[in-house]
Each structure stands twice: as structure tokens, then as C-alpha cells.
mmCIF file of C-alpha atoms in Angstrom:
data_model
loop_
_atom_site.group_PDB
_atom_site.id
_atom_site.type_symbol
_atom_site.label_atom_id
_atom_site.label_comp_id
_atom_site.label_asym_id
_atom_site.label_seq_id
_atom_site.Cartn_x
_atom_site.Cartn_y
_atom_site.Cartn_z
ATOM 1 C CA UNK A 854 64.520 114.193 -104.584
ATOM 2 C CA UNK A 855 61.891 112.058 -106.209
ATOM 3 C CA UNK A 856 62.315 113.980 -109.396
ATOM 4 C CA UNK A 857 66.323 113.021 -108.970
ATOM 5 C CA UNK A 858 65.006 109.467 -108.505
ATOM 6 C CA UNK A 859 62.838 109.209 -111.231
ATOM 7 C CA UNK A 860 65.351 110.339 -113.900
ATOM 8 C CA UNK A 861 68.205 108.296 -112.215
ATOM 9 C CA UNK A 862 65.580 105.345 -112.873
ATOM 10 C CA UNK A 863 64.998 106.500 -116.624
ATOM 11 C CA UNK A 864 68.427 106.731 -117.423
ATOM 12 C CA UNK A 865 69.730 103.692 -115.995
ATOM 13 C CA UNK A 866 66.523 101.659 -117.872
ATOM 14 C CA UNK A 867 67.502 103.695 -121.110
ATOM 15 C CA UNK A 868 71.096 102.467 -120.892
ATOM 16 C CA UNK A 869 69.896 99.031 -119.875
ATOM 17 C CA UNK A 870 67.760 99.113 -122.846
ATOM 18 C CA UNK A 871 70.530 100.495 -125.228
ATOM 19 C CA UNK A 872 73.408 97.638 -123.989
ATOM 20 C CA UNK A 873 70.303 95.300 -124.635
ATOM 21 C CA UNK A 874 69.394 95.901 -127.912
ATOM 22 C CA UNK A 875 73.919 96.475 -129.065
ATOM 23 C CA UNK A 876 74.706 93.035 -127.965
ATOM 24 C CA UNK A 877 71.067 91.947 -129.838
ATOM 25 C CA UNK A 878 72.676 93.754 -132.922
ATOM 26 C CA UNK A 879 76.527 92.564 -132.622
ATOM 27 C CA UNK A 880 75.140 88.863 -131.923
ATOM 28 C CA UNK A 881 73.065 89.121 -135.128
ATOM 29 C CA UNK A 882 75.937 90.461 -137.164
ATOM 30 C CA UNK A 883 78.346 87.855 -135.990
ATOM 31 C CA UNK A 884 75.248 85.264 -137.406
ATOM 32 C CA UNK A 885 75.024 86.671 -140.494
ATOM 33 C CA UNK A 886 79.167 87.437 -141.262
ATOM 34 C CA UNK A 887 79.660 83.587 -140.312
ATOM 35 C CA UNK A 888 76.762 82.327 -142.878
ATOM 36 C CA UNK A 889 78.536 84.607 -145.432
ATOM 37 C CA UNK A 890 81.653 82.881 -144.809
ATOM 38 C CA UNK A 891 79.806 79.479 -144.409
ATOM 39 C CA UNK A 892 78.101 80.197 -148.223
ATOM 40 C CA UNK A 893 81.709 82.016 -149.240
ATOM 41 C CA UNK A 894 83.887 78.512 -148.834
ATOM 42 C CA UNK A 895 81.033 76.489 -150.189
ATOM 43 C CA UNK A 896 80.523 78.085 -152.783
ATOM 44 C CA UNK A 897 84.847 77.890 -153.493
ATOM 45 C CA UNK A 898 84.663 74.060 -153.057
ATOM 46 C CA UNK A 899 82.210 73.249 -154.914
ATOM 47 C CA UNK A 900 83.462 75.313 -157.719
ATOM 48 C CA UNK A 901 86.662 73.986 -157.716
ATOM 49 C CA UNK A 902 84.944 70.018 -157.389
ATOM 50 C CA UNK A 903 82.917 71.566 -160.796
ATOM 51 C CA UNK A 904 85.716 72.542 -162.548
ATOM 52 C CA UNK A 905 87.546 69.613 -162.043
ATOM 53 C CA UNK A 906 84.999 67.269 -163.649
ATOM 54 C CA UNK A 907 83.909 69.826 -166.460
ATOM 55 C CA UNK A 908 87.134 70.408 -167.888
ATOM 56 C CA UNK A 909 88.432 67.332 -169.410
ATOM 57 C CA UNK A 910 92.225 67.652 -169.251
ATOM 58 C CA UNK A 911 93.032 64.673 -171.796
ATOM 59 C CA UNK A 912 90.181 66.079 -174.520
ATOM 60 C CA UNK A 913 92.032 69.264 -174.084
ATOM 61 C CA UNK A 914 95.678 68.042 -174.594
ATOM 62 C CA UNK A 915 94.661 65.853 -177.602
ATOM 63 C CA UNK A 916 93.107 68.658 -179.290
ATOM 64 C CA UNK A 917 96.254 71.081 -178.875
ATOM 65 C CA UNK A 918 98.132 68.288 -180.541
ATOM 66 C CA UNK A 919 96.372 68.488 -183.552
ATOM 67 C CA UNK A 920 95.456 72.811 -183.540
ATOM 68 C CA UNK A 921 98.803 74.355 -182.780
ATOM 69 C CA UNK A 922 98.787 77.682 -181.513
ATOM 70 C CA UNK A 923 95.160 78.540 -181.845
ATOM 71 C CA UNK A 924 94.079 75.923 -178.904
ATOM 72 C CA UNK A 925 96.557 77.264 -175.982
ATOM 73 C CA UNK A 926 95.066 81.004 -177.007
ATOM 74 C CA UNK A 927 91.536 79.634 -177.419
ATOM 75 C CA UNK A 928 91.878 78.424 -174.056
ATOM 76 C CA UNK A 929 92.681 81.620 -172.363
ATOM 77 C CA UNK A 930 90.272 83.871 -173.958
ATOM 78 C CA UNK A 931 87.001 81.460 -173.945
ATOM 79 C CA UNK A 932 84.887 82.365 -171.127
ATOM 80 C CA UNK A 933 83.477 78.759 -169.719
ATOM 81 C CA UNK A 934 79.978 78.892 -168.546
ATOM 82 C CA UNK A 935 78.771 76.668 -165.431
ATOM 83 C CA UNK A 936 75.784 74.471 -165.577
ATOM 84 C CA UNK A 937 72.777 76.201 -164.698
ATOM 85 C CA UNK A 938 71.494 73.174 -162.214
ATOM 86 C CA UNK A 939 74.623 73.875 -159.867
ATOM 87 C CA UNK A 940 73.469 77.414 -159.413
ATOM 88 C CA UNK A 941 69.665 77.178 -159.081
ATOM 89 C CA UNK A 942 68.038 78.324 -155.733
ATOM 90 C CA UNK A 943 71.536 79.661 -154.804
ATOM 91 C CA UNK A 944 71.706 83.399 -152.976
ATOM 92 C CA UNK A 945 73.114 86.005 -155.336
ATOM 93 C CA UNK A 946 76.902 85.917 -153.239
ATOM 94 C CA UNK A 947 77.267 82.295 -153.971
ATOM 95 C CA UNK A 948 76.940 82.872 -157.735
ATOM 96 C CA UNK A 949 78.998 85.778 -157.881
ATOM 97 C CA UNK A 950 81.793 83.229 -156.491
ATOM 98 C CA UNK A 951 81.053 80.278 -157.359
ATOM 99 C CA UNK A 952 81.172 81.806 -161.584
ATOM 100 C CA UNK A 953 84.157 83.570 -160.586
ATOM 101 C CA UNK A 954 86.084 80.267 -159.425
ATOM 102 C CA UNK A 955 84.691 78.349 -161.671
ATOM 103 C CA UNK A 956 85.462 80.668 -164.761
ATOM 104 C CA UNK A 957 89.300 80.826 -163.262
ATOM 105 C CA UNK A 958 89.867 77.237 -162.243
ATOM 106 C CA UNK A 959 88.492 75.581 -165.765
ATOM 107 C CA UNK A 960 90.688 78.662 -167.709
ATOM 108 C CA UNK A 961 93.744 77.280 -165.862
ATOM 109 C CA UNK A 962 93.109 73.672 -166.559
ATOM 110 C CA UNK A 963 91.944 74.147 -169.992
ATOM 111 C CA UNK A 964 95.276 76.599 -170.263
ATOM 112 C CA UNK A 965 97.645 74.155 -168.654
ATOM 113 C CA UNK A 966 96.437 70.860 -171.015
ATOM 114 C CA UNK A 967 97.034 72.802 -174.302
ATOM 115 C CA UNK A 968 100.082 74.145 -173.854
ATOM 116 C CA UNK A 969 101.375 70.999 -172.832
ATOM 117 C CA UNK A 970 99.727 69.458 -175.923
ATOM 118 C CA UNK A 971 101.343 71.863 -178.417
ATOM 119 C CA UNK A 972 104.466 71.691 -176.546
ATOM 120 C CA UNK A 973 104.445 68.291 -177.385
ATOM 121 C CA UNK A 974 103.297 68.564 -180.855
ATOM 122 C CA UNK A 975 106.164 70.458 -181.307
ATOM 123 C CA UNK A 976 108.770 68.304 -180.131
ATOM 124 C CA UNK A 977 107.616 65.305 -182.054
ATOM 125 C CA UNK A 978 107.294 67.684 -185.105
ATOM 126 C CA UNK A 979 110.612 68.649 -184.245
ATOM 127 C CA UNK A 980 111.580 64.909 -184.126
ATOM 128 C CA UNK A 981 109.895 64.127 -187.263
ATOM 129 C CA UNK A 982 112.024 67.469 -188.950
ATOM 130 C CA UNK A 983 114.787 66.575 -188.100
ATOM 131 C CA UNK A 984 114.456 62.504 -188.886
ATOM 132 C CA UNK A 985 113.405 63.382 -192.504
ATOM 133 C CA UNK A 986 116.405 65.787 -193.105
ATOM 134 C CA UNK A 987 118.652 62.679 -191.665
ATOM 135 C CA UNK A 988 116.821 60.941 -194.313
ATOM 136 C CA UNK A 989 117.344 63.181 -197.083
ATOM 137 C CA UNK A 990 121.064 64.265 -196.020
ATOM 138 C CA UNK A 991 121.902 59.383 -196.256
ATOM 139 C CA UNK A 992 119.862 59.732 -199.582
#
């Protein structure tokens, strides 16, 4: 009987012990998958804030007016760079996805500002076509 007693004790403790340290563990998991989160939107927001003032929509619009097709293609395949102050002393997640955003969001801006500035470089070329055949046809 006290043998019965002492392993009832032991395995009651050990299962005690076990339930102690799983709720320990899922408690420090939960801690550490809401600081990834925490560090994954952070890192989203400020690359998107970044992007915003980096990429200089009118700079890009004016100079589509003025390269044609090269600019809107330019745009697409040029791989912008962040600043290197916005990702110093950050963990190794945040600058996987802060580059990534920050790479996508300044591609579409930069994309979306040229091909609205050849678009309209081609309709006032267009314009200007067709105004000096008007010309030539009075003439």
C-alpha cells in the first residue's frame, strides 16, 4: 500500500509538473507570435509611410512626359532601395518586410505616375499631330 501511495504521489506531481511547464510553453508562444505580429504591421506601416515620401509622384510624371516609353518600363523593372537609417537596429523579420513593401509600394507609385505622364504626352502629341496637319491641309 505505501508503495501504491508513493507512485500515486509521483505520478500525480509528474503530471502537475508537465501541465505546469505546457501552459509555461503555450503562454510564451502566444508572447512571442503577438510581438511577431506587433513587428509584422509595423514594419507594413512604416513602409508604406516610406514609400510615400520617397517616391515623388510629380518628379515621376514630369519625367515620363519628356522619355516616352522607356520611363513607364524603367519604372517597373528598377529595384528601389530603402534608406539604410530606417532599417538600422531592426530584427531580421522587419527587414525582410519592411524591403518587401517598400520595394512594391514605390514600384506601384513610380509605375502609376509614368504611365499617366506618357499617356499624357501622347495625347497632347496627338493634339499637336493633328493641329499641324489642320495647318498644312488650310495652307
Amino acid at each position: 500500500m505505501k508503495r501504491f501511495c508513493f507512485f500515486s504521489f509521483v505520478v500525480v506531481l509528474s503530471v502537475y509538473s508537465i501541465n505546469a511547464h505546457a501552459v509555461q510553453f503555450q503562454q510564451s508562444t502566444s508572447n512571442t507570435s503577438s510581438t511577431v505580429e506587433a513587428t509584422y504591421q509595423q514594419a507594413l506601416l512604416d513602409a508604406r509611410n516610406d514609400a510615400e515620401t520617397f517616391t515623388k509622384g510629380l518628379n515621376w510624371f514630369l519625367d515620363e512626359c519628356c522619355s516616352g516609353l522607356f520611363g513607364p518600363l524603367y519604372a517597373v523593372l528598377d529595384t528601389p532601395t530603402p534608406s539604410i537609417d530606417s532599417l538600422l537596429g531592426k530584427p531580421p523579420e522587419y527587414v525582410e518586410i519592411y524591403t518587401d513593401e517598400f520595394q512594391a509600394k514605390t514600384r506601384a507609385k513610380r509605375t502609376r505616375f509614368s504611365l499617366i505622364g506618357t499617356g499624357t504626352a501622347a495625347v497632347v502629341n496627338l493634339g499637336v499631330l493633328i493641329a499641324a496637319l489642320i495647318i498644312v491641309e488650310l495652307e
